[in-house]
Amino acid sequence: VKDKIEVGLMGLGVVGGGVENALREKAADIAKQVGAPLVMKRILVRDPFKKRACQAQPYLFTTNPQHILNDPEIDIIVEVIGGESPAYDYIKEAISRGKYVVTANKEVIAKHGFELLNLAAEHNVALLYEASAGGGIPLIGPLGHDLLANKISAIHAIINGTTNYILTKMALEDIDFDTALKEARELGYAEADPASDVDGIDATYKLAILAALAFQTQVLPGDVYHEGISHLAARDFRYAKELGYTIKLLAIAKREDDTFQVRVHPTFIPDDLLLARVDGVFNAVQIDGDLSGRILFYGQGAGALPTSSAILADVIHLARNISQGSSPLPRVRMDQTMTVKPISEIRTRYYLRMTVADRPGVLAQIARVLGDFLISISSVIQKEVDESAQSAEIVIMTHPSQERAMQQAVSQMEKLDVVKEISNLIRVED
Amino acid sequence: VKDKIEVGLMGLGVVGGGVENALREKAADIAKQVGAPLVMKRILVRDPFKKRACQAQPYLFTTNPQHILNDPEIDIIVEVIGGESPAYDYIKEAISRGKYVVTANKEVIAKHGFELLNLAAEHNVALLYEASAGGGIPLIGPLGHDLLANKISAIHAIINGTTNYILTKMALEDIDFDTALKEARELGYAEADPASDVDGIDATYKLAILAALAFQTQVLPGDVYHEGISHLAARDFRYAKELGYTIKLLAIAKREDDTFQVRVHPTFIPDDLLLARVDGVFNAVQIDGDLSGRILFYGQGAGALPTSSAILADVIHLARNISQGSSPLPRVRMDQTMTVKPISEIRTRYYLRMTVADRPGVLAQIARVLGDFLISISSVIQKEVDESAQSAEIVIMTHPSQERAMQQAVSQMEKLDVVKEISNLIRVED
């Protein structure tokens, strides 16, 4: 039982500043929640002389990580540096020295969570990471506690705010990807280098974290198939609307007996699904449990305040435990033996858009290729004839088919004389 | 540290049967989660000879509550009898005898939660009640843990499935309340005596529970203003649609400095709010936190399986704690001194529908009454003239006004010769 809990903060960027600020402004209330005051002992910064929006006291600053990792009085280390290196090394060293760690680092948790959680258990401390996926939306807590009695069959998540903002813009304003990205950049919703968001890598890390918890097995970012959104065109959104769908970058995890599939890609989802109504920078995670049924969590997946909400919840949880003479926290289980299903083996419906020659018999040729690969057509739209180019656009929705067959069919179709371009192939979730 | 955890189940109705079934079928997995097996020791039933859907072993049955309350080997008692009496007495006695208790009983928690939680703390045990509000949706957990760093300013919740089913029907099918209720009854979504749902009493209990957690203060069911849905007419839904709104039975809690308001009533909410898309028997709870921003939790608020999901999460949580040599669980804080704002003092916008004489100057008279009470009009619809009765219908949307003033204005308007009927007054939340 300790009379105060001392905290070391590693990183004082947007999120770190938010955490520092909230800890200071809410000190009295947090002390009540914990039963002892939380004291900010030291803050790791890269440049102590930088002008900052936050009002952290400079006498707390250090540029030497050992001043935090090595301080025997520090109980909890909050890591908000981000990125794999050096954050991974710091977290590992902190745990090895018996520190409790709270992190918002999706990359480190997705890649090294299994090792680090085991290391924490060995050292009788805990590593909490609510802020690593879904920002201010409680997800890690509910998956690890409130939904523990469930066998979770599927997760469908909009888990990246930048791409959801861009897709919402494209859908509402009938604009192309580049224009929407430019607007997102101007508003600060996309970074100067947006690749990690736009290519689906950020979502891949978060999905790996959520799927590991949901299936209680190891899921690595490399297990997750991913595709970005930059190949989407304004016309895809027009067709989606006409067909009763919305296009979202979905992070999908599904359990099938002893295998699971994890994938991130643009997806057609029915308009009447609540997920289809999640717009702008908001995130939402839909979870199907055998007891709970379908549940959805919605909120802000990024930003200094929402991320601080998650980090502080973890800090308060640990601090209570420490101040009351801690018993070991429940271990995150990742002991289920399951294998990843390769993307080529999944079955799903597809939206296929192509430009073809505008002459009789073209659809028959395309339909024959699909038939050869046992892919059956659910609906066809043919219109928008470009008379000068003598071409037409065809949109096909298929019934559930195997991915491998679909990819082979697309290769075959590309070889047809009458097919000028396969413009887009987008998976559908009903 | 115990090698097995013994459970006593009080009540074997729909929910009790679901809990018994899930505990039996998931025994191996739960034992892994807990670190020790959970053993069902005894089940309190009213009629041991009743034919039951569940496959509970009759040798576990007892009709004597003391066989559970008095059994020194029972660690955790799960109360799913429902209703205030005798459940309240059983829970109280169980806690006094040092048992951990899990309950789904909204009435007991709403009315006696403060006393029972204090009693549990005194006896170094815990009383968990995730299933008491929102069924399978994690709410108590997130409010008590994951959102703990937030100052919560408002809750807007669709927290009763029966009424949401009826309202969804009325909106989609343009039918009146009685017809929708009849359909809900036939599908088993409404009870033979639907008063507790339809009059908003069920929602009142749940709101009291959620508001107490959110504001960390005592909230009693008697503090909650409530109005049911039976006075809604199909035409109200038609006007709502025309105005860009949806009508939902909302449970609303708002903090304003040291006061809070808690109320349950039919509410106009904007169509573009995610809450407006929550249809059928589904529930959703929208929470505004100072750090997290707006969060929404969505799922099934009732039913054997979803309720079992919540109960089992609580049971696993307690069983882990007991099996690992328990440290005291964090106490639910209700120590904030706040007063309830009477409904007469709230400010909100209103939808007002009335039948008036179809002659010149009528609107001027009505507008003058509203003006006298400082209520300003935001929009007016006048149509649907009934020529034979020489009457017309007027619908008025107001700007934010004080409830007391609005009620007085309505009384005044009722006295006007030209007003034939004040048909409905519905509050608006934007």
PDB file of N, CA, C and O in Angstrom, chain B residues 217-276:
ATOM      1  N   THR B 217     -23.160   9.893  -8.035  1.00  0.00           N
ATOM      2  CA  THR B 217     -24.026  10.417  -6.984  1.00  0.00           C
ATOM      3  C   THR B 217     -25.225   9.487  -6.872  1.00  0.00           C
ATOM      4  O   THR B 217     -25.451   8.640  -7.724  1.00  0.00           O
ATOM      5  N   GLN B 218     -25.989   9.636  -5.804  1.00  0.00           N
ATOM      6  CA  GLN B 218     -27.202   8.825  -5.681  1.00  0.00           C
ATOM      7  C   GLN B 218     -28.284   9.347  -6.610  1.00  0.00           C
ATOM      8  O   GLN B 218     -28.569  10.543  -6.614  1.00  0.00           O
ATOM      9  N   VAL B 219     -28.904   8.447  -7.352  1.00  0.00           N
ATOM     10  CA  VAL B 219     -30.061   8.801  -8.168  1.00  0.00           C
ATOM     11  C   VAL B 219     -31.129   7.750  -7.900  1.00  0.00           C
ATOM     12  O   VAL B 219     -30.872   6.550  -8.074  1.00  0.00           O
ATOM     13  N   LEU B 220     -32.273   8.168  -7.444  1.00  0.00           N
ATOM     14  CA  LEU B 220     -33.352   7.222  -7.153  1.00  0.00           C
ATOM     15  C   LEU B 220     -34.391   7.264  -8.265  1.00  0.00           C
ATOM     16  O   LEU B 220     -34.538   8.277  -8.946  1.00  0.00           O
ATOM     17  N   PRO B 221     -35.130   6.156  -8.442  1.00  0.00           N
ATOM     18  CA  PRO B 221     -36.154   6.148  -9.492  1.00  0.00           C
ATOM     19  C   PRO B 221     -37.126   7.319  -9.330  1.00  0.00           C
ATOM     20  O   PRO B 221     -37.578   7.894 -10.322  1.00  0.00           O
ATOM     21  N   GLY B 222     -37.414   7.689  -8.077  1.00  0.00           N
ATOM     22  CA  GLY B 222     -38.328   8.800  -7.829  1.00  0.00           C
ATOM     23  C   GLY B 222     -37.792  10.148  -8.309  1.00  0.00           C
ATOM     24  O   GLY B 222     -38.554  11.104  -8.480  1.00  0.00           O
ATOM     25  N   ASP B 223     -36.479  10.217  -8.541  1.00  0.00           N
ATOM     26  CA  ASP B 223     -35.889  11.457  -9.066  1.00  0.00           C
ATOM     27  C   ASP B 223     -36.164  11.625 -10.558  1.00  0.00           C
ATOM     28  O   ASP B 223     -36.008  12.716 -11.105  1.00  0.00           O
ATOM     29  N   VAL B 224     -36.512  10.522 -11.214  1.00  0.00           N
ATOM     30  CA  VAL B 224     -36.618  10.533 -12.672  1.00  0.00           C
ATOM     31  C   VAL B 224     -38.040  10.904 -13.110  1.00  0.00           C
ATOM     32  O   VAL B 224     -38.998  10.208 -12.774  1.00  0.00           O
ATOM     33  N   TYR B 225     -38.156  11.994 -13.841  1.00  0.00           N
ATOM     34  CA  TYR B 225     -39.441  12.338 -14.447  1.00  0.00           C
ATOM     35  C   TYR B 225     -39.708  11.325 -15.548  1.00  0.00           C
ATOM     36  O   TYR B 225     -38.817  11.028 -16.336  1.00  0.00           O
ATOM     37  N   HIS B 226     -40.933  10.793 -15.634  1.00  0.00           N
ATOM     38  CA  HIS B 226     -41.175   9.868 -16.741  1.00  0.00           C
ATOM     39  C   HIS B 226     -42.574   9.990 -17.336  1.00  0.00           C
ATOM     40  O   HIS B 226     -43.542  10.300 -16.667  1.00  0.00           O
ATOM     41  N   GLU B 227     -42.611   9.750 -18.633  1.00  0.00           N
ATOM     42  CA  GLU B 227     -43.815   9.804 -19.449  1.00  0.00           C
ATOM     43  C   GLU B 227     -43.744   8.619 -20.410  1.00  0.00           C
ATOM     44  O   GLU B 227     -42.671   8.330 -20.929  1.00  0.00           O
ATOM     45  N   GLY B 228     -44.868   7.984 -20.655  1.00  0.00           N
ATOM     46  CA  GLY B 228     -44.876   6.825 -21.552  1.00  0.00           C
ATOM     47  C   GLY B 228     -45.132   7.210 -22.998  1.00  0.00           C
ATOM     48  O   GLY B 228     -45.109   8.391 -23.361  1.00  0.00           O
ATOM     49  N   ILE B 229     -45.391   6.179 -23.811  1.00  0.00           N
ATOM     50  CA  ILE B 229     -45.519   6.419 -25.245  1.00  0.00           C
ATOM     51  C   ILE B 229     -46.947   6.244 -25.761  1.00  0.00           C
ATOM     52  O   ILE B 229     -47.196   6.415 -26.952  1.00  0.00           O
ATOM     53  N   SER B 230     -47.910   5.912 -24.852  1.00  0.00           N
ATOM     54  CA  SER B 230     -49.234   5.526 -25.348  1.00  0.00           C
ATOM     55  C   SER B 230     -50.019   6.699 -25.928  1.00  0.00           C
ATOM     56  O   SER B 230     -50.997   6.503 -26.638  1.00  0.00           O
ATOM     57  N   HIS B 231     -49.598   7.932 -25.648  1.00  0.00           N
ATOM     58  CA  HIS B 231     -50.325   9.080 -26.189  1.00  0.00           C
ATOM     59  C   HIS B 231     -49.820   9.494 -27.575  1.00  0.00           C
ATOM     60  O   HIS B 231     -50.297  10.467 -28.154  1.00  0.00           O
ATOM     61  N   LEU B 232     -48.839   8.768 -28.113  1.00  0.00           N
ATOM     62  CA  LEU B 232     -48.325   9.123 -29.442  1.00  0.00           C
ATOM     63  C   LEU B 232     -49.269   8.618 -30.532  1.00  0.00           C
ATOM     64  O   LEU B 232     -49.834   7.532 -30.422  1.00  0.00           O
ATOM     65  N   ALA B 233     -49.441   9.413 -31.549  1.00  0.00           N
ATOM     66  CA  ALA B 233     -50.324   9.042 -32.657  1.00  0.00           C
ATOM     67  C   ALA B 233     -49.515   8.898 -33.935  1.00  0.00           C
ATOM     68  O   ALA B 233     -48.421   9.454 -34.065  1.00  0.00           O
ATOM     69  N   ALA B 234     -50.062   8.151 -34.871  1.00  0.00           N
ATOM     70  CA  ALA B 234     -49.381   7.958 -36.162  1.00  0.00           C
ATOM     71  C   ALA B 234     -49.049   9.307 -36.802  1.00  0.00           C
ATOM     72  O   ALA B 234     -47.988   9.489 -37.396  1.00  0.00           O
ATOM     73  N   ARG B 235     -49.957  10.305 -36.634  1.00  0.00           N
ATOM     74  CA  ARG B 235     -49.703  11.604 -37.262  1.00  0.00           C
ATOM     75  C   ARG B 235     -48.491  12.322 -36.669  1.00  0.00           C
ATOM     76  O   ARG B 235     -47.839  13.105 -37.362  1.00  0.00           O
ATOM     77  N   ASP B 236     -48.165  12.048 -35.392  1.00  0.00           N
ATOM     78  CA  ASP B 236     -46.963  12.655 -34.808  1.00  0.00           C
ATOM     79  C   ASP B 236     -45.713  12.180 -35.556  1.00  0.00           C
ATOM     80  O   ASP B 236     -44.775  12.947 -35.780  1.00  0.00           O
ATOM     81  N   PHE B 237     -45.721  10.903 -35.929  1.00  0.00           N
ATOM     82  CA  PHE B 237     -44.578  10.349 -36.659  1.00  0.00           C
ATOM     83  C   PHE B 237     -44.499  10.947 -38.062  1.00  0.00           C
ATOM     84  O   PHE B 237     -43.411  11.187 -38.577  1.00  0.00           O
ATOM     85  N   ARG B 238     -45.676  11.208 -38.660  1.00  0.00           N
ATOM     86  CA  ARG B 238     -45.684  11.819 -39.989  1.00  0.00           C
ATOM     87  C   ARG B 238     -45.088  13.229 -39.933  1.00  0.00           C
ATOM     88  O   ARG B 238     -44.252  13.588 -40.752  1.00  0.00           O
ATOM     89  N   TYR B 239     -45.504  14.000 -38.935  1.00  0.00           N
ATOM     90  CA  TYR B 239     -44.955  15.356 -38.801  1.00  0.00           C
ATOM     91  C   TYR B 239     -43.455  15.308 -38.484  1.00  0.00           C
ATOM     92  O   TYR B 239     -42.668  16.099 -38.993  1.00  0.00           O
ATOM     93  N   ALA B 240     -43.072  14.365 -37.615  1.00  0.00           N
ATOM     94  CA  ALA B 240     -41.658  14.243 -37.253  1.00  0.00           C
ATOM     95  C   ALA B 240     -40.816  14.047 -38.521  1.00  0.00           C
ATOM     96  O   ALA B 240     -39.798  14.718 -38.726  1.00  0.00           O
ATOM     97  N   LYS B 241     -41.260  13.125 -39.359  1.00  0.00           N
ATOM     98  CA  LYS B 241     -40.537  12.815 -40.593  1.00  0.00           C
ATOM     99  C   LYS B 241     -40.425  14.071 -41.473  1.00  0.00           C
ATOM    100  O   LYS B 241     -39.357  14.390 -41.992  1.00  0.00           O
ATOM    101  N   GLU B 242     -41.540  14.759 -41.590  1.00  0.00           N
ATOM    102  CA  GLU B 242     -41.561  15.964 -42.422  1.00  0.00           C
ATOM    103  C   GLU B 242     -40.569  17.014 -41.902  1.00  0.00           C
ATOM    104  O   GLU B 242     -39.963  17.753 -42.675  1.00  0.00           O
ATOM    105  N   LEU B 243     -40.411  17.048 -40.583  1.00  0.00           N
ATOM    106  CA  LEU B 243     -39.540  18.046 -39.960  1.00  0.00           C
ATOM    107  C   LEU B 243     -38.087  17.568 -39.860  1.00  0.00           C
ATOM    108  O   LEU B 243     -37.219  18.288 -39.369  1.00  0.00           O
ATOM    109  N   GLY B 244     -37.813  16.314 -40.276  1.00  0.00           N
ATOM    110  CA  GLY B 244     -36.446  15.794 -40.204  1.00  0.00           C
ATOM    111  C   GLY B 244     -36.095  15.158 -38.872  1.00  0.00           C
ATOM    112  O   GLY B 244     -34.929  15.115 -38.478  1.00  0.00           O
ATOM    113  N   TYR B 245     -37.116  14.663 -38.170  1.00  0.00           N
ATOM    114  CA  TYR B 245     -36.886  14.060 -36.854  1.00  0.00           C
ATOM    115  C   TYR B 245     -37.405  12.628 -36.782  1.00  0.00           C
ATOM    116  O   TYR B 245     -38.190  12.192 -37.628  1.00  0.00           O
ATOM    117  N   THR B 246     -36.961  11.922 -35.756  1.00  0.00           N
ATOM    118  CA  THR B 246     -37.458  10.592 -35.423  1.00  0.00           C
ATOM    119  C   THR B 246     -37.934  10.665 -33.970  1.00  0.00           C
ATOM    120  O   THR B 246     -37.336  11.383 -33.174  1.00  0.00           O
ATOM    121  N   ILE B 247     -38.999   9.924 -33.644  1.00  0.00           N
ATOM    122  CA  ILE B 247     -39.478   9.923 -32.253  1.00  0.00           C
ATOM    123  C   ILE B 247     -38.977   8.669 -31.540  1.00  0.00           C
ATOM    124  O   ILE B 247     -39.200   7.556 -32.008  1.00  0.00           O
ATOM    125  N   LYS B 248     -38.267   8.852 -30.453  1.00  0.00           N
ATOM    126  CA  LYS B 248     -37.768   7.742 -29.645  1.00  0.00           C
ATOM    127  C   LYS B 248     -38.135   7.977 -28.186  1.00  0.00           C
ATOM    128  O   LYS B 248     -38.223   9.133 -27.746  1.00  0.00           O
ATOM    129  N   LEU B 249     -38.344   6.891 -27.435  1.00  0.00           N
ATOM    130  CA  LEU B 249     -38.467   7.032 -25.990  1.00  0.00           C
ATOM    131  C   LEU B 249     -37.042   7.146 -25.450  1.00  0.00           C
ATOM    132  O   LEU B 249     -36.315   6.162 -25.393  1.00  0.00           O
ATOM    133  N   LEU B 250     -36.644   8.364 -25.091  1.00  0.00           N
ATOM    134  CA  LEU B 250     -35.267   8.565 -24.630  1.00  0.00           C
ATOM    135  C   LEU B 250     -35.202   8.648 -23.117  1.00  0.00           C
ATOM    136  O   LEU B 250     -36.075   9.248 -22.474  1.00  0.00           O
ATOM    137  N   ALA B 251     -34.160   8.028 -22.581  1.00  0.00           N
ATOM    138  CA  ALA B 251     -33.800   8.221 -21.180  1.00  0.00           C
ATOM    139  C   ALA B 251     -32.644   9.211 -21.184  1.00  0.00           C
ATOM    140  O   ALA B 251     -31.604   8.944 -21.786  1.00  0.00           O
ATOM    141  N   ILE B 252     -32.863  10.365 -20.553  1.00  0.00           N
ATOM    142  CA  ILE B 252     -31.907  11.465 -20.650  1.00  0.00           C
ATOM    143  C   ILE B 252     -31.382  11.835 -19.264  1.00  0.00           C
ATOM    144  O   ILE B 252     -32.166  12.024 -18.335  1.00  0.00           O
ATOM    145  N   ALA B 253     -30.077  11.933 -19.147  1.00  0.00           N
ATOM    146  CA  ALA B 253     -29.465  12.447 -17.918  1.00  0.00           C
ATOM    147  C   ALA B 253     -28.477  13.524 -18.330  1.00  0.00           C
ATOM    148  O   ALA B 253     -27.670  13.316 -19.239  1.00  0.00           O
ATOM    149  N   LYS B 254     -28.584  14.688 -17.693  1.00  0.00           N
ATOM    150  CA  LYS B 254     -27.666  15.777 -18.025  1.00  0.00           C
ATOM    151  C   LYS B 254     -27.134  16.413 -16.762  1.00  0.00           C
ATOM    152  O   LYS B 254     -27.875  16.639 -15.813  1.00  0.00           O
ATOM    153  N   ARG B 255     -25.853  16.734 -16.805  1.00  0.00           N
ATOM    154  CA  ARG B 255     -25.217  17.401 -15.677  1.00  0.00           C
ATOM    155  C   ARG B 255     -25.153  18.894 -15.985  1.00  0.00           C
ATOM    156  O   ARG B 255     -24.839  19.302 -17.101  1.00  0.00           O
ATOM    157  N   GLU B 256     -25.456  19.717 -14.991  1.00  0.00           N
ATOM    158  CA  GLU B 256     -25.308  21.166 -15.130  1.00  0.00           C
ATOM    159  C   GLU B 256     -24.745  21.675 -13.809  1.00  0.00           C
ATOM    160  O   GLU B 256     -25.482  21.814 -12.846  1.00  0.00           O
ATOM    161  N   ASP B 257     -23.439  21.922 -13.751  1.00  0.00           N
ATOM    162  CA  ASP B 257     -22.788  22.320 -12.500  1.00  0.00           C
ATOM    163  C   ASP B 257     -23.130  21.323 -11.389  1.00  0.00           C
ATOM    164  O   ASP B 257     -22.868  20.153 -11.553  1.00  0.00           O
ATOM    165  N   ASP B 258     -23.777  21.789 -10.327  1.00  0.00           N
ATOM    166  CA  ASP B 258     -24.061  20.885  -9.222  1.00  0.00           C
ATOM    167  C   ASP B 258     -25.467  20.307  -9.245  1.00  0.00           C
ATOM    168  O   ASP B 258     -25.930  19.725  -8.259  1.00  0.00           O
ATOM    169  N   THR B 259     -26.157  20.490 -10.355  1.00  0.00           N
ATOM    170  CA  THR B 259     -27.463  19.856 -10.473  1.00  0.00           C
ATOM    171  C   THR B 259     -27.437  18.903 -11.666  1.00  0.00           C
ATOM    172  O   THR B 259     -26.565  18.976 -12.518  1.00  0.00           O
ATOM    173  N   PHE B 260     -28.402  18.002 -11.670  1.00  0.00           N
ATOM    174  CA  PHE B 260     -28.548  17.152 -12.851  1.00  0.00           C
ATOM    175  C   PHE B 260     -30.034  16.947 -13.107  1.00  0.00           C
ATOM    176  O   PHE B 260     -30.867  17.105 -12.220  1.00  0.00           O
ATOM    177  N   GLN B 261     -30.349  16.651 -14.360  1.00  0.00           N
ATOM    178  CA  GLN B 261     -31.728  16.330 -14.712  1.00  0.00           C
ATOM    179  C   GLN B 261     -31.779  14.894 -15.217  1.00  0.00           C
ATOM    180  O   GLN B 261     -30.857  14.435 -15.885  1.00  0.00           O
ATOM    181  N   VAL B 262     -32.823  14.188 -14.847  1.00  0.00           N
ATOM    182  CA  VAL B 262     -33.021  12.809 -15.308  1.00  0.00           C
ATOM    183  C   VAL B 262     -34.475  12.664 -15.720  1.00  0.00           C
ATOM    184  O   VAL B 262     -35.379  12.940 -14.940  1.00  0.00           O
ATOM    185  N   ARG B 263     -34.686  12.254 -16.959  1.00  0.00           N
ATOM    186  CA  ARG B 263     -36.054  12.178 -17.464  1.00  0.00           C
ATOM    187  C   ARG B 263     -36.183  11.141 -18.568  1.00  0.00           C
ATOM    188  O   ARG B 263     -35.242  10.889 -19.303  1.00  0.00           O
ATOM    189  N   VAL B 264     -37.359  10.541 -18.627  1.00  0.00           N
ATOM    190  CA  VAL B 264     -37.684   9.527 -19.632  1.00  0.00           C
ATOM    191  C   VAL B 264     -38.965   9.977 -20.296  1.00  0.00           C
ATOM    192  O   VAL B 264     -39.986  10.153 -19.620  1.00  0.00           O
ATOM    193  N   HIS B 265     -38.932  10.210 -21.601  1.00  0.00           N
ATOM    194  CA  HIS B 265     -40.150  10.625 -22.306  1.00  0.00           C
ATOM    195  C   HIS B 265     -39.946  10.484 -23.806  1.00  0.00           C
ATOM    196  O   HIS B 265     -38.802  10.436 -24.277  1.00  0.00           O
ATOM    197  N   PRO B 266     -41.054  10.437 -24.565  1.00  0.00           N
ATOM    198  CA  PRO B 266     -40.906  10.430 -26.025  1.00  0.00           C
ATOM    199  C   PRO B 266     -40.183  11.712 -26.418  1.00  0.00           C
ATOM    200  O   PRO B 266     -40.438  12.774 -25.840  1.00  0.00           O
ATOM    201  N   THR B 267     -39.288  11.598 -27.391  1.00  0.00           N
ATOM    202  CA  THR B 267     -38.425  12.729 -27.733  1.00  0.00           C
ATOM    203  C   THR B 267     -38.243  12.814 -29.243  1.00  0.00           C
ATOM    204  O   THR B 267     -38.048  11.790 -29.900  1.00  0.00           O
ATOM    205  N   PHE B 268     -38.314  14.005 -29.762  1.00  0.00           N
ATOM    206  CA  PHE B 268     -37.924  14.251 -31.157  1.00  0.00           C
ATOM    207  C   PHE B 268     -36.410  14.322 -31.223  1.00  0.00           C
ATOM    208  O   PHE B 268     -35.814  15.143 -30.525  1.00  0.00           O
ATOM    209  N   ILE B 269     -35.776  13.458 -32.015  1.00  0.00           N
ATOM    210  CA  ILE B 269     -34.330  13.585 -32.222  1.00  0.00           C
ATOM    211  C   ILE B 269     -34.054  13.700 -33.719  1.00  0.00           C
ATOM    212  O   ILE B 269     -34.752  13.105 -34.529  1.00  0.00           O
ATOM    213  N   PRO B 270     -33.021  14.467 -34.089  1.00  0.00           N
ATOM    214  CA  PRO B 270     -32.739  14.680 -35.511  1.00  0.00           C
ATOM    215  C   PRO B 270     -32.444  13.349 -36.211  1.00  0.00           C
ATOM    216  O   PRO B 270     -31.750  12.498 -35.659  1.00  0.00           O
ATOM    217  N   ASP B 271     -32.960  13.223 -37.406  1.00  0.00           N
ATOM    218  CA  ASP B 271     -32.780  12.036 -38.229  1.00  0.00           C
ATOM    219  C   ASP B 271     -31.336  11.626 -38.434  1.00  0.00           C
ATOM    220  O   ASP B 271     -31.041  10.456 -38.641  1.00  0.00           O
ATOM    221  N   ASP B 272     -30.416  12.606 -38.444  1.00  0.00           N
ATOM    222  CA  ASP B 272     -29.035  12.269 -38.779  1.00  0.00           C
ATOM    223  C   ASP B 272     -28.220  11.820 -37.564  1.00  0.00           C
ATOM    224  O   ASP B 272     -27.040  11.502 -37.689  1.00  0.00           O
ATOM    225  N   LEU B 273     -28.845  11.771 -36.398  1.00  0.00           N
ATOM    226  CA  LEU B 273     -28.176  11.252 -35.204  1.00  0.00           C
ATOM    227  C   LEU B 273     -28.139   9.722 -35.304  1.00  0.00           C
ATOM    228  O   LEU B 273     -29.119   9.111 -35.722  1.00  0.00           O
ATOM    229  N   LEU B 274     -27.030   9.115 -34.890  1.00  0.00           N
ATOM    230  CA  LEU B 274     -26.942   7.658 -34.954  1.00  0.00           C
ATOM    231  C   LEU B 274     -28.063   7.018 -34.122  1.00  0.00           C
ATOM    232  O   LEU B 274     -28.628   5.988 -34.494  1.00  0.00           O
ATOM    233  N   LEU B 275     -28.405   7.645 -32.992  1.00  0.00           N
ATOM    234  CA  LEU B 275     -29.485   7.132 -32.131  1.00  0.00           C
ATOM    235  C   LEU B 275     -30.798   6.973 -32.898  1.00  0.00           C
ATOM    236  O   LEU B 275     -31.600   6.090 -32.595  1.00  0.00           O
ATOM    237  N   ALA B 276     -31.022   7.848 -33.873  1.00  0.00           N
ATOM    238  CA  ALA B 276     -32.270   7.807 -34.646  1.00  0.00           C
ATOM    239  C   ALA B 276     -32.334   6.559 -35.517  1.00  0.00           C
ATOM    240  O   ALA B 276     -33.408   6.181 -35.979  1.00  0.00           O
TER     241      ALA B 276
END
